[in-house]
Amino acid sequence: MIDLAPSIYRQRLVIEAYPPEAISAEQITRYLAGLAPVLDMTALIEPVTHRSDAFGWAGWTHWETSGAHFYAWEQPVLFYSVDIYTCKAFDPLTAVEYTKDFFGSDDAVYKEF
């Protein structure tokens, strides 16, 4: 992909894993609120969550330097996916370890791009 805005720093990270139990809106809110200081980001709003009857929970938070989305499924399998997009550098392994520890996941897969 051609970088159309090389003067704007962008970092993206997707983290996916299986949680040991269903994830609640309250957990998503606490996770997203805690992710900001872990990655040294400045939160502009409290995290927002919403539930789709068809697909499960979603959450979002807005940071001064972009933000993060969270998605949690209960069917067909317990599963979550985190999408972090920032205009400020962060350590991806810090995000992965925080995420695994927060949700009690044995392992996680991730991709930075």
JSON list of N, CA and C in Angstrom, two decimals, residues 21-88:
[
{"chain": "A", "resi": 21, "resn": "GLU", "atom": "N", "xyz": [-14.33, -16.83, 29.41]},
{"chain": "A", "resi": 21, "resn": "GLU", "atom": "CA", "xyz": [-15.77, -16.67, 29.65]},
{"chain": "A", "resi": 21, "resn": "GLU", "atom": "C", "xyz": [-16.29, -15.49, 28.84]},
{"chain": "A", "resi": 22, "resn": "ALA", "atom": "N", "xyz": [-17.60, -15.37, 28.75]},
{"chain": "A", "resi": 22, "resn": "ALA", "atom": "CA", "xyz": [-18.21, -14.27, 28.00]},
{"chain": "A", "resi": 22, "resn": "ALA", "atom": "C", "xyz": [-17.76, -12.93, 28.59]},
{"chain": "A", "resi": 23, "resn": "ILE", "atom": "N", "xyz": [-17.58, -11.96, 27.73]},
{"chain": "A", "resi": 23, "resn": "ILE", "atom": "CA", "xyz": [-17.11, -10.63, 28.12]},
{"chain": "A", "resi": 23, "resn": "ILE", "atom": "C", "xyz": [-18.30, -9.69, 28.24]},
{"chain": "A", "resi": 24, "resn": "SER", "atom": "N", "xyz": [-18.33, -8.91, 29.31]},
{"chain": "A", "resi": 24, "resn": "SER", "atom": "CA", "xyz": [-19.44, -7.99, 29.58]},
{"chain": "A", "resi": 24, "resn": "SER", "atom": "C", "xyz": [-19.10, -6.56, 29.14]},
{"chain": "A", "resi": 25, "resn": "ALA", "atom": "N", "xyz": [-20.12, -5.72, 29.06]},
{"chain": "A", "resi": 25, "resn": "ALA", "atom": "CA", "xyz": [-19.93, -4.31, 28.74]},
{"chain": "A", "resi": 25, "resn": "ALA", "atom": "C", "xyz": [-19.03, -3.64, 29.78]},
{"chain": "A", "resi": 26, "resn": "GLU", "atom": "N", "xyz": [-19.21, -4.00, 31.04]},
{"chain": "A", "resi": 26, "resn": "GLU", "atom": "CA", "xyz": [-18.42, -3.41, 32.11]},
{"chain": "A", "resi": 26, "resn": "GLU", "atom": "C", "xyz": [-16.94, -3.78, 31.94]},
{"chain": "A", "resi": 27, "resn": "GLN", "atom": "N", "xyz": [-16.65, -5.01, 31.55]},
{"chain": "A", "resi": 27, "resn": "GLN", "atom": "CA", "xyz": [-15.27, -5.41, 31.31]},
{"chain": "A", "resi": 27, "resn": "GLN", "atom": "C", "xyz": [-14.67, -4.65, 30.14]},
{"chain": "A", "resi": 28, "resn": "ILE", "atom": "N", "xyz": [-15.44, -4.47, 29.08]},
{"chain": "A", "resi": 28, "resn": "ILE", "atom": "CA", "xyz": [-14.96, -3.73, 27.91]},
{"chain": "A", "resi": 28, "resn": "ILE", "atom": "C", "xyz": [-14.63, -2.29, 28.31]},
{"chain": "A", "resi": 29, "resn": "THR", "atom": "N", "xyz": [-15.51, -1.68, 29.09]},
{"chain": "A", "resi": 29, "resn": "THR", "atom": "CA", "xyz": [-15.28, -0.30, 29.53]},
{"chain": "A", "resi": 29, "resn": "THR", "atom": "C", "xyz": [-14.01, -0.20, 30.37]},
{"chain": "A", "resi": 30, "resn": "ARG", "atom": "N", "xyz": [-13.84, -1.11, 31.32]},
{"chain": "A", "resi": 30, "resn": "ARG", "atom": "CA", "xyz": [-12.64, -1.09, 32.17]},
{"chain": "A", "resi": 30, "resn": "ARG", "atom": "C", "xyz": [-11.37, -1.36, 31.34]},
{"chain": "A", "resi": 31, "resn": "TYR", "atom": "N", "xyz": [-11.46, -2.31, 30.42]},
{"chain": "A", "resi": 31, "resn": "TYR", "atom": "CA", "xyz": [-10.32, -2.63, 29.56]},
{"chain": "A", "resi": 31, "resn": "TYR", "atom": "C", "xyz": [-9.89, -1.41, 28.75]},
{"chain": "A", "resi": 32, "resn": "LEU", "atom": "N", "xyz": [-10.82, -0.80, 28.04]},
{"chain": "A", "resi": 32, "resn": "LEU", "atom": "CA", "xyz": [-10.49, 0.35, 27.20]},
{"chain": "A", "resi": 32, "resn": "LEU", "atom": "C", "xyz": [-9.99, 1.54, 28.03]},
{"chain": "A", "resi": 33, "resn": "ALA", "atom": "N", "xyz": [-10.60, 1.76, 29.20]},
{"chain": "A", "resi": 33, "resn": "ALA", "atom": "CA", "xyz": [-10.15, 2.85, 30.07]},
{"chain": "A", "resi": 33, "resn": "ALA", "atom": "C", "xyz": [-8.72, 2.58, 30.56]},
{"chain": "A", "resi": 34, "resn": "GLY", "atom": "N", "xyz": [-8.40, 1.33, 30.84]},
{"chain": "A", "resi": 34, "resn": "GLY", "atom": "CA", "xyz": [-7.06, 0.98, 31.30]},
{"chain": "A", "resi": 34, "resn": "GLY", "atom": "C", "xyz": [-6.01, 0.94, 30.21]},
{"chain": "A", "resi": 35, "resn": "LEU", "atom": "N", "xyz": [-6.45, 0.70, 28.98]},
{"chain": "A", "resi": 35, "resn": "LEU", "atom": "CA", "xyz": [-5.51, 0.62, 27.86]},
{"chain": "A", "resi": 35, "resn": "LEU", "atom": "C", "xyz": [-4.82, 1.96, 27.61]},
{"chain": "A", "resi": 36, "resn": "ALA", "atom": "N", "xyz": [-5.53, 3.05, 27.79]},
{"chain": "A", "resi": 36, "resn": "ALA", "atom": "CA", "xyz": [-4.96, 4.38, 27.53]},
{"chain": "A", "resi": 36, "resn": "ALA", "atom": "C", "xyz": [-3.69, 4.63, 28.36]},
{"chain": "A", "resi": 37, "resn": "PRO", "atom": "N", "xyz": [-3.74, 4.52, 29.68]},
{"chain": "A", "resi": 37, "resn": "PRO", "atom": "CA", "xyz": [-2.50, 4.77, 30.43]},
{"chain": "A", "resi": 37, "resn": "PRO", "atom": "C", "xyz": [-1.42, 3.72, 30.18]},
{"chain": "A", "resi": 38, "resn": "VAL", "atom": "N", "xyz": [-1.82, 2.47, 29.91]},
{"chain": "A", "resi": 38, "resn": "VAL", "atom": "CA", "xyz": [-0.84, 1.42, 29.62]},
{"chain": "A", "resi": 38, "resn": "VAL", "atom": "C", "xyz": [-0.02, 1.79, 28.39]},
{"chain": "A", "resi": 39, "resn": "LEU", "atom": "N", "xyz": [-0.66, 2.41, 27.39]},
{"chain": "A", "resi": 39, "resn": "LEU", "atom": "CA", "xyz": [0.03, 2.79, 26.15]},
{"chain": "A", "resi": 39, "resn": "LEU", "atom": "C", "xyz": [0.44, 4.26, 26.13]},
{"chain": "A", "resi": 40, "resn": "ASP", "atom": "N", "xyz": [0.27, 4.95, 27.26]},
{"chain": "A", "resi": 40, "resn": "ASP", "atom": "CA", "xyz": [0.61, 6.37, 27.39]},
{"chain": "A", "resi": 40, "resn": "ASP", "atom": "C", "xyz": [-0.19, 7.23, 26.41]},
{"chain": "A", "resi": 41, "resn": "MET", "atom": "N", "xyz": [-1.49, 6.93, 26.33]},
{"chain": "A", "resi": 41, "resn": "MET", "atom": "CA", "xyz": [-2.41, 7.72, 25.50]},
{"chain": "A", "resi": 41, "resn": "MET", "atom": "C", "xyz": [-3.28, 8.58, 26.41]},
{"chain": "A", "resi": 42, "resn": "THR", "atom": "N", "xyz": [-3.77, 9.69, 25.86]},
{"chain": "A", "resi": 42, "resn": "THR", "atom": "CA", "xyz": [-4.65, 10.60, 26.59]},
{"chain": "A", "resi": 42, "resn": "THR", "atom": "C", "xyz": [-6.07, 10.38, 26.13]},
{"chain": "A", "resi": 43, "resn": "ALA", "atom": "N", "xyz": [-6.93, 9.91, 27.06]},
{"chain": "A", "resi": 43, "resn": "ALA", "atom": "CA", "xyz": [-8.34, 9.66, 26.72]},
{"chain": "A", "resi": 43, "resn": "ALA", "atom": "C", "xyz": [-9.09, 10.98, 26.61]},
{"chain": "A", "resi": 44, "resn": "LEU", "atom": "N", "xyz": [-9.93, 11.10, 25.60]},
{"chain": "A", "resi": 44, "resn": "LEU", "atom": "CA", "xyz": [-10.77, 12.29, 25.42]},
{"chain": "A", "resi": 44, "resn": "LEU", "atom": "C", "xyz": [-12.21, 12.04, 25.89]},
{"chain": "A", "resi": 45, "resn": "ILE", "atom": "N", "xyz": [-12.62, 10.77, 25.91]},
{"chain": "A", "resi": 45, "resn": "ILE", "atom": "CA", "xyz": [-13.97, 10.42, 26.37]},
{"chain": "A", "resi": 45, "resn": "ILE", "atom": "C", "xyz": [-13.88, 9.13, 27.18]},
{"chain": "A", "resi": 46, "resn": "GLU", "atom": "N", "xyz": [-14.93, 8.86, 27.93]},
{"chain": "A", "resi": 46, "resn": "GLU", "atom": "CA", "xyz": [-15.06, 7.55, 28.56]},
{"chain": "A", "resi": 46, "resn": "GLU", "atom": "C", "xyz": [-15.41, 6.54, 27.47]},
{"chain": "A", "resi": 47, "resn": "PRO", "atom": "N", "xyz": [-14.96, 5.30, 27.59]},
{"chain": "A", "resi": 47, "resn": "PRO", "atom": "CA", "xyz": [-15.30, 4.31, 26.58]},
{"chain": "A", "resi": 47, "resn": "PRO", "atom": "C", "xyz": [-16.82, 4.14, 26.43]},
{"chain": "A", "resi": 48, "resn": "VAL", "atom": "N", "xyz": [-17.22, 3.83, 25.21]},
{"chain": "A", "resi": 48, "resn": "VAL", "atom": "CA", "xyz": [-18.62, 3.63, 24.85]},
{"chain": "A", "resi": 48, "resn": "VAL", "atom": "C", "xyz": [-18.80, 2.17, 24.44]},
{"chain": "A", "resi": 49, "resn": "THR", "atom": "N", "xyz": [-19.91, 1.54, 24.87]},
{"chain": "A", "resi": 49, "resn": "THR", "atom": "CA", "xyz": [-20.19, 0.17, 24.44]},
{"chain": "A", "resi": 49, "resn": "THR", "atom": "C", "xyz": [-21.60, 0.08, 23.86]},
{"chain": "A", "resi": 50, "resn": "HIS", "atom": "N", "xyz": [-21.81, -0.93, 23.06]},
{"chain": "A", "resi": 50, "resn": "HIS", "atom": "CA", "xyz": [-23.13, -1.20, 22.49]},
{"chain": "A", "resi": 50, "resn": "HIS", "atom": "C", "xyz": [-23.22, -2.67, 22.16]},
{"chain": "A", "resi": 51, "resn": "ARG", "atom": "N", "xyz": [-24.40, -3.25, 22.32]},
{"chain": "A", "resi": 51, "resn": "ARG", "atom": "CA", "xyz": [-24.59, -4.67, 22.03]},
{"chain": "A", "resi": 51, "resn": "ARG", "atom": "C", "xyz": [-25.48, -4.86, 20.81]},
{"chain": "A", "resi": 52, "resn": "SER", "atom": "N", "xyz": [-25.03, -5.68, 19.90]},
{"chain": "A", "resi": 52, "resn": "SER", "atom": "CA", "xyz": [-25.81, -6.13, 18.76]},
{"chain": "A", "resi": 52, "resn": "SER", "atom": "C", "xyz": [-26.37, -7.50, 19.11]},
{"chain": "A", "resi": 53, "resn": "ASP", "atom": "N", "xyz": [-27.66, -7.69, 18.98]},
{"chain": "A", "resi": 53, "resn": "ASP", "atom": "CA", "xyz": [-28.24, -9.00, 19.25]},
{"chain": "A", "resi": 53, "resn": "ASP", "atom": "C", "xyz": [-27.69, -10.07, 18.32]},
{"chain": "A", "resi": 54, "resn": "ALA", "atom": "N", "xyz": [-27.29, -9.67, 17.13]},
{"chain": "A", "resi": 54, "resn": "ALA", "atom": "CA", "xyz": [-26.80, -10.63, 16.15]},
{"chain": "A", "resi": 54, "resn": "ALA", "atom": "C", "xyz": [-25.31, -10.97, 16.33]},
{"chain": "A", "resi": 55, "resn": "PHE", "atom": "N", "xyz": [-24.53, -9.98, 16.79]},
{"chain": "A", "resi": 55, "resn": "PHE", "atom": "CA", "xyz": [-23.08, -10.19, 16.77]},
{"chain": "A", "resi": 55, "resn": "PHE", "atom": "C", "xyz": [-22.38, -10.00, 18.11]},
{"chain": "A", "resi": 56, "resn": "GLY", "atom": "N", "xyz": [-23.01, -9.42, 19.11]},
{"chain": "A", "resi": 56, "resn": "GLY", "atom": "CA", "xyz": [-22.38, -9.28, 20.42]},
{"chain": "A", "resi": 56, "resn": "GLY", "atom": "C", "xyz": [-21.95, -7.87, 20.73]},
{"chain": "A", "resi": 57, "resn": "TRP", "atom": "N", "xyz": [-21.03, -7.75, 21.69]},
{"chain": "A", "resi": 57, "resn": "TRP", "atom": "CA", "xyz": [-20.60, -6.46, 22.21]},
{"chain": "A", "resi": 57, "resn": "TRP", "atom": "C", "xyz": [-19.55, -5.79, 21.35]},
{"chain": "A", "resi": 58, "resn": "ALA", "atom": "N", "xyz": [-19.59, -4.47, 21.36]},
{"chain": "A", "resi": 58, "resn": "ALA", "atom": "CA", "xyz": [-18.55, -3.66, 20.75]},
{"chain": "A", "resi": 58, "resn": "ALA", "atom": "C", "xyz": [-18.28, -2.49, 21.68]},
{"chain": "A", "resi": 59, "resn": "GLY", "atom": "N", "xyz": [-17.07, -1.98, 21.63]},
{"chain": "A", "resi": 59, "resn": "GLY", "atom": "CA", "xyz": [-16.70, -0.82, 22.42]},
{"chain": "A", "resi": 59, "resn": "GLY", "atom": "C", "xyz": [-15.71, 0.03, 21.67]},
{"chain": "A", "resi": 60, "resn": "TRP", "atom": "N", "xyz": [-15.66, 1.30, 22.08]},
{"chain": "A", "resi": 60, "resn": "TRP", "atom": "CA", "xyz": [-14.77, 2.24, 21.41]},
{"chain": "A", "resi": 60, "resn": "TRP", "atom": "C", "xyz": [-14.32, 3.30, 22.41]},
{"chain": "A", "resi": 61, "resn": "THR", "atom": "N", "xyz": [-13.10, 3.76, 22.24]},
{"chain": "A", "resi": 61, "resn": "THR", "atom": "CA", "xyz": [-12.61, 4.89, 23.02]},
{"chain": "A", "resi": 61, "resn": "THR", "atom": "C", "xyz": [-11.85, 5.83, 22.10]},
{"chain": "A", "resi": 62, "resn": "HIS", "atom": "N", "xyz": [-11.92, 7.11, 22.40]},
{"chain": "A", "resi": 62, "resn": "HIS", "atom": "CA", "xyz": [-11.26, 8.13, 21.60]},
{"chain": "A", "resi": 62, "resn": "HIS", "atom": "C", "xyz": [-10.09, 8.70, 22.39]},
{"chain": "A", "resi": 63, "resn": "TRP", "atom": "N", "xyz": [-8.92, 8.67, 21.80]},
{"chain": "A", "resi": 63, "resn": "TRP", "atom": "CA", "xyz": [-7.72, 9.24, 22.41]},
{"chain": "A", "resi": 63, "resn": "TRP", "atom": "C", "xyz": [-7.32, 10.48, 21.64]},
{"chain": "A", "resi": 64, "resn": "GLU", "atom": "N", "xyz": [-6.53, 11.32, 22.28]},
{"chain": "A", "resi": 64, "resn": "GLU", "atom": "CA", "xyz": [-5.99, 12.51, 21.61]},
{"chain": "A", "resi": 64, "resn": "GLU", "atom": "C", "xyz": [-5.29, 12.11, 20.32]},
{"chain": "A", "resi": 65, "resn": "THR", "atom": "N", "xyz": [-4.67, 10.96, 20.34]},
{"chain": "A", "resi": 65, "resn": "THR", "atom": "CA", "xyz": [-3.91, 10.46, 19.18]},
{"chain": "A", "resi": 65, "resn": "THR", "atom": "C", "xyz": [-4.60, 9.24, 18.56]},
{"chain": "A", "resi": 66, "resn": "SER", "atom": "N", "xyz": [-5.89, 9.31, 18.36]},
{"chain": "A", "resi": 66, "resn": "SER", "atom": "CA", "xyz": [-6.73, 8.31, 17.69]},
{"chain": "A", "resi": 66, "resn": "SER", "atom": "C", "xyz": [-7.57, 7.49, 18.67]},
{"chain": "A", "resi": 67, "resn": "GLY", "atom": "N", "xyz": [-7.42, 6.13, 18.72]},
{"chain": "A", "resi": 67, "resn": "GLY", "atom": "CA", "xyz": [-8.29, 5.38, 19.63]},
{"chain": "A", "resi": 67, "resn": "GLY", "atom": "C", "xyz": [-8.22, 3.89, 19.41]},
{"chain": "A", "resi": 68, "resn": "ALA", "atom": "N", "xyz": [-9.19, 3.19, 20.01]},
{"chain": "A", "resi": 68, "resn": "ALA", "atom": "CA", "xyz": [-9.23, 1.73, 19.93]},
{"chain": "A", "resi": 68, "resn": "ALA", "atom": "C", "xyz": [-10.67, 1.24, 19.87]},
{"chain": "A", "resi": 69, "resn": "HIS", "atom": "N", "xyz": [-10.88, 0.16, 19.14]},
{"chain": "A", "resi": 69, "resn": "HIS", "atom": "CA", "xyz": [-12.17, -0.53, 19.06]},
{"chain": "A", "resi": 69, "resn": "HIS", "atom": "C", "xyz": [-12.03, -1.92, 19.65]},
{"chain": "A", "resi": 70, "resn": "PHE", "atom": "N", "xyz": [-13.11, -2.41, 20.24]},
{"chain": "A", "resi": 70, "resn": "PHE", "atom": "CA", "xyz": [-13.12, -3.73, 20.84]},
{"chain": "A", "resi": 70, "resn": "PHE", "atom": "C", "xyz": [-14.39, -4.44, 20.40]},
{"chain": "A", "resi": 71, "resn": "TYR", "atom": "N", "xyz": [-14.26, -5.72, 20.03]},
{"chain": "A", "resi": 71, "resn": "TYR", "atom": "CA", "xyz": [-15.41, -6.53, 19.61]},
{"chain": "A", "resi": 71, "resn": "TYR", "atom": "C", "xyz": [-15.37, -7.86, 20.35]},
{"chain": "A", "resi": 72, "resn": "ALA", "atom": "N", "xyz": [-16.51, -8.30, 20.88]},
{"chain": "A", "resi": 72, "resn": "ALA", "atom": "CA", "xyz": [-16.58, -9.57, 21.61]},
{"chain": "A", "resi": 72, "resn": "ALA", "atom": "C", "xyz": [-17.75, -10.40, 21.10]},
{"chain": "A", "resi": 73, "resn": "TRP", "atom": "N", "xyz": [-17.49, -11.66, 20.78]},
{"chain": "A", "resi": 73, "resn": "TRP", "atom": "CA", "xyz": [-18.50, -12.60, 20.32]},
{"chain": "A", "resi": 73, "resn": "TRP", "atom": "C", "xyz": [-18.77, -13.64, 21.41]},
{"chain": "A", "resi": 74, "resn": "GLU", "atom": "N", "xyz": [-19.99, -14.11, 21.43]},
{"chain": "A", "resi": 74, "resn": "GLU", "atom": "CA", "xyz": [-20.34, -15.25, 22.28]},
{"chain": "A", "resi": 74, "resn": "GLU", "atom": "C", "xyz": [-20.71, -16.46, 21.43]},
{"chain": "A", "resi": 75, "resn": "GLN", "atom": "N", "xyz": [-21.14, -16.23, 20.18]},
{"chain": "A", "resi": 75, "resn": "GLN", "atom": "CA", "xyz": [-21.51, -17.27, 19.24]},
{"chain": "A", "resi": 75, "resn": "GLN", "atom": "C", "xyz": [-20.89, -16.96, 17.89]},
{"chain": "A", "resi": 76, "resn": "PRO", "atom": "N", "xyz": [-20.38, -17.86, 17.17]},
{"chain": "A", "resi": 76, "resn": "PRO", "atom": "CA", "xyz": [-20.40, -19.29, 17.39]},
{"chain": "A", "resi": 76, "resn": "PRO", "atom": "C", "xyz": [-19.33, -19.76, 18.37]},
{"chain": "A", "resi": 77, "resn": "VAL", "atom": "N", "xyz": [-18.46, -18.82, 18.82]},
{"chain": "A", "resi": 77, "resn": "VAL", "atom": "CA", "xyz": [-17.40, -19.17, 19.76]},
{"chain": "A", "resi": 77, "resn": "VAL", "atom": "C", "xyz": [-17.08, -17.92, 20.59]},
{"chain": "A", "resi": 78, "resn": "LEU", "atom": "N", "xyz": [-16.65, -18.12, 21.84]},
{"chain": "A", "resi": 78, "resn": "LEU", "atom": "CA", "xyz": [-16.16, -16.99, 22.64]},
{"chain": "A", "resi": 78, "resn": "LEU", "atom": "C", "xyz": [-14.87, -16.49, 22.01]},
{"chain": "A", "resi": 79, "resn": "PHE", "atom": "N", "xyz": [-14.86, -15.20, 21.66]},
{"chain": "A", "resi": 79, "resn": "PHE", "atom": "CA", "xyz": [-13.76, -14.66, 20.88]},
{"chain": "A", "resi": 79, "resn": "PHE", "atom": "C", "xyz": [-13.78, -13.15, 21.02]},
{"chain": "A", "resi": 80, "resn": "TYR", "atom": "N", "xyz": [-12.59, -12.51, 20.98]},
{"chain": "A", "resi": 80, "resn": "TYR", "atom": "CA", "xyz": [-12.56, -11.05, 20.94]},
{"chain": "A", "resi": 80, "resn": "TYR", "atom": "C", "xyz": [-11.48, -10.56, 19.99]},
{"chain": "A", "resi": 81, "resn": "SER", "atom": "N", "xyz": [-11.69, -9.34, 19.52]},
{"chain": "A", "resi": 81, "resn": "SER", "atom": "CA", "xyz": [-10.78, -8.71, 18.59]},
{"chain": "A", "resi": 81, "resn": "SER", "atom": "C", "xyz": [-10.63, -7.24, 18.99]},
{"chain": "A", "resi": 82, "resn": "VAL", "atom": "N", "xyz": [-9.40, -6.78, 19.07]},
{"chain": "A", "resi": 82, "resn": "VAL", "atom": "CA", "xyz": [-9.09, -5.40, 19.43]},
{"chain": "A", "resi": 82, "resn": "VAL", "atom": "C", "xyz": [-8.39, -4.76, 18.24]},
{"chain": "A", "resi": 83, "resn": "ASP", "atom": "N", "xyz": [-8.80, -3.53, 17.92]},
{"chain": "A", "resi": 83, "resn": "ASP", "atom": "CA", "xyz": [-8.20, -2.79, 16.81]},
{"chain": "A", "resi": 83, "resn": "ASP", "atom": "C", "xyz": [-7.72, -1.45, 17.37]},
{"chain": "A", "resi": 84, "resn": "ILE", "atom": "N", "xyz": [-6.39, -1.29, 17.44]},
{"chain": "A", "resi": 84, "resn": "ILE", "atom": "CA", "xyz": [-5.80, -0.06, 17.97]},
{"chain": "A", "resi": 84, "resn": "ILE", "atom": "C", "xyz": [-5.21, 0.71, 16.80]},
{"chain": "A", "resi": 85, "resn": "TYR", "atom": "N", "xyz": [-5.55, 1.99, 16.72]},
{"chain": "A", "resi": 85, "resn": "TYR", "atom": "CA", "xyz": [-5.06, 2.86, 15.65]},
{"chain": "A", "resi": 85, "resn": "TYR", "atom": "C", "xyz": [-4.59, 4.15, 16.30]},
{"chain": "A", "resi": 86, "resn": "THR", "atom": "N", "xyz": [-3.32, 4.48, 16.13]},
{"chain": "A", "resi": 86, "resn": "THR", "atom": "CA", "xyz": [-2.80, 5.69, 16.77]},
{"chain": "A", "resi": 86, "resn": "THR", "atom": "C", "xyz": [-1.92, 6.50, 15.83]},
{"chain": "A", "resi": 87, "resn": "CYS", "atom": "N", "xyz": [-1.76, 7.75, 16.19]},
{"chain": "A", "resi": 87, "resn": "CYS", "atom": "CA", "xyz": [-0.83, 8.65, 15.53]},
{"chain": "A", "resi": 87, "resn": "CYS", "atom": "C", "xyz": [0.34, 8.95, 16.46]},
{"chain": "A", "resi": 88, "resn": "LYS", "atom": "N", "xyz": [0.53, 8.07, 17.43]},
{"chain": "A", "resi": 88, "resn": "LYS", "atom": "CA", "xyz": [1.62, 8.16, 18.41]},
{"chain": "A", "resi": 88, "resn": "LYS", "atom": "C", "xyz": [2.17, 6.75, 18.61]}
]
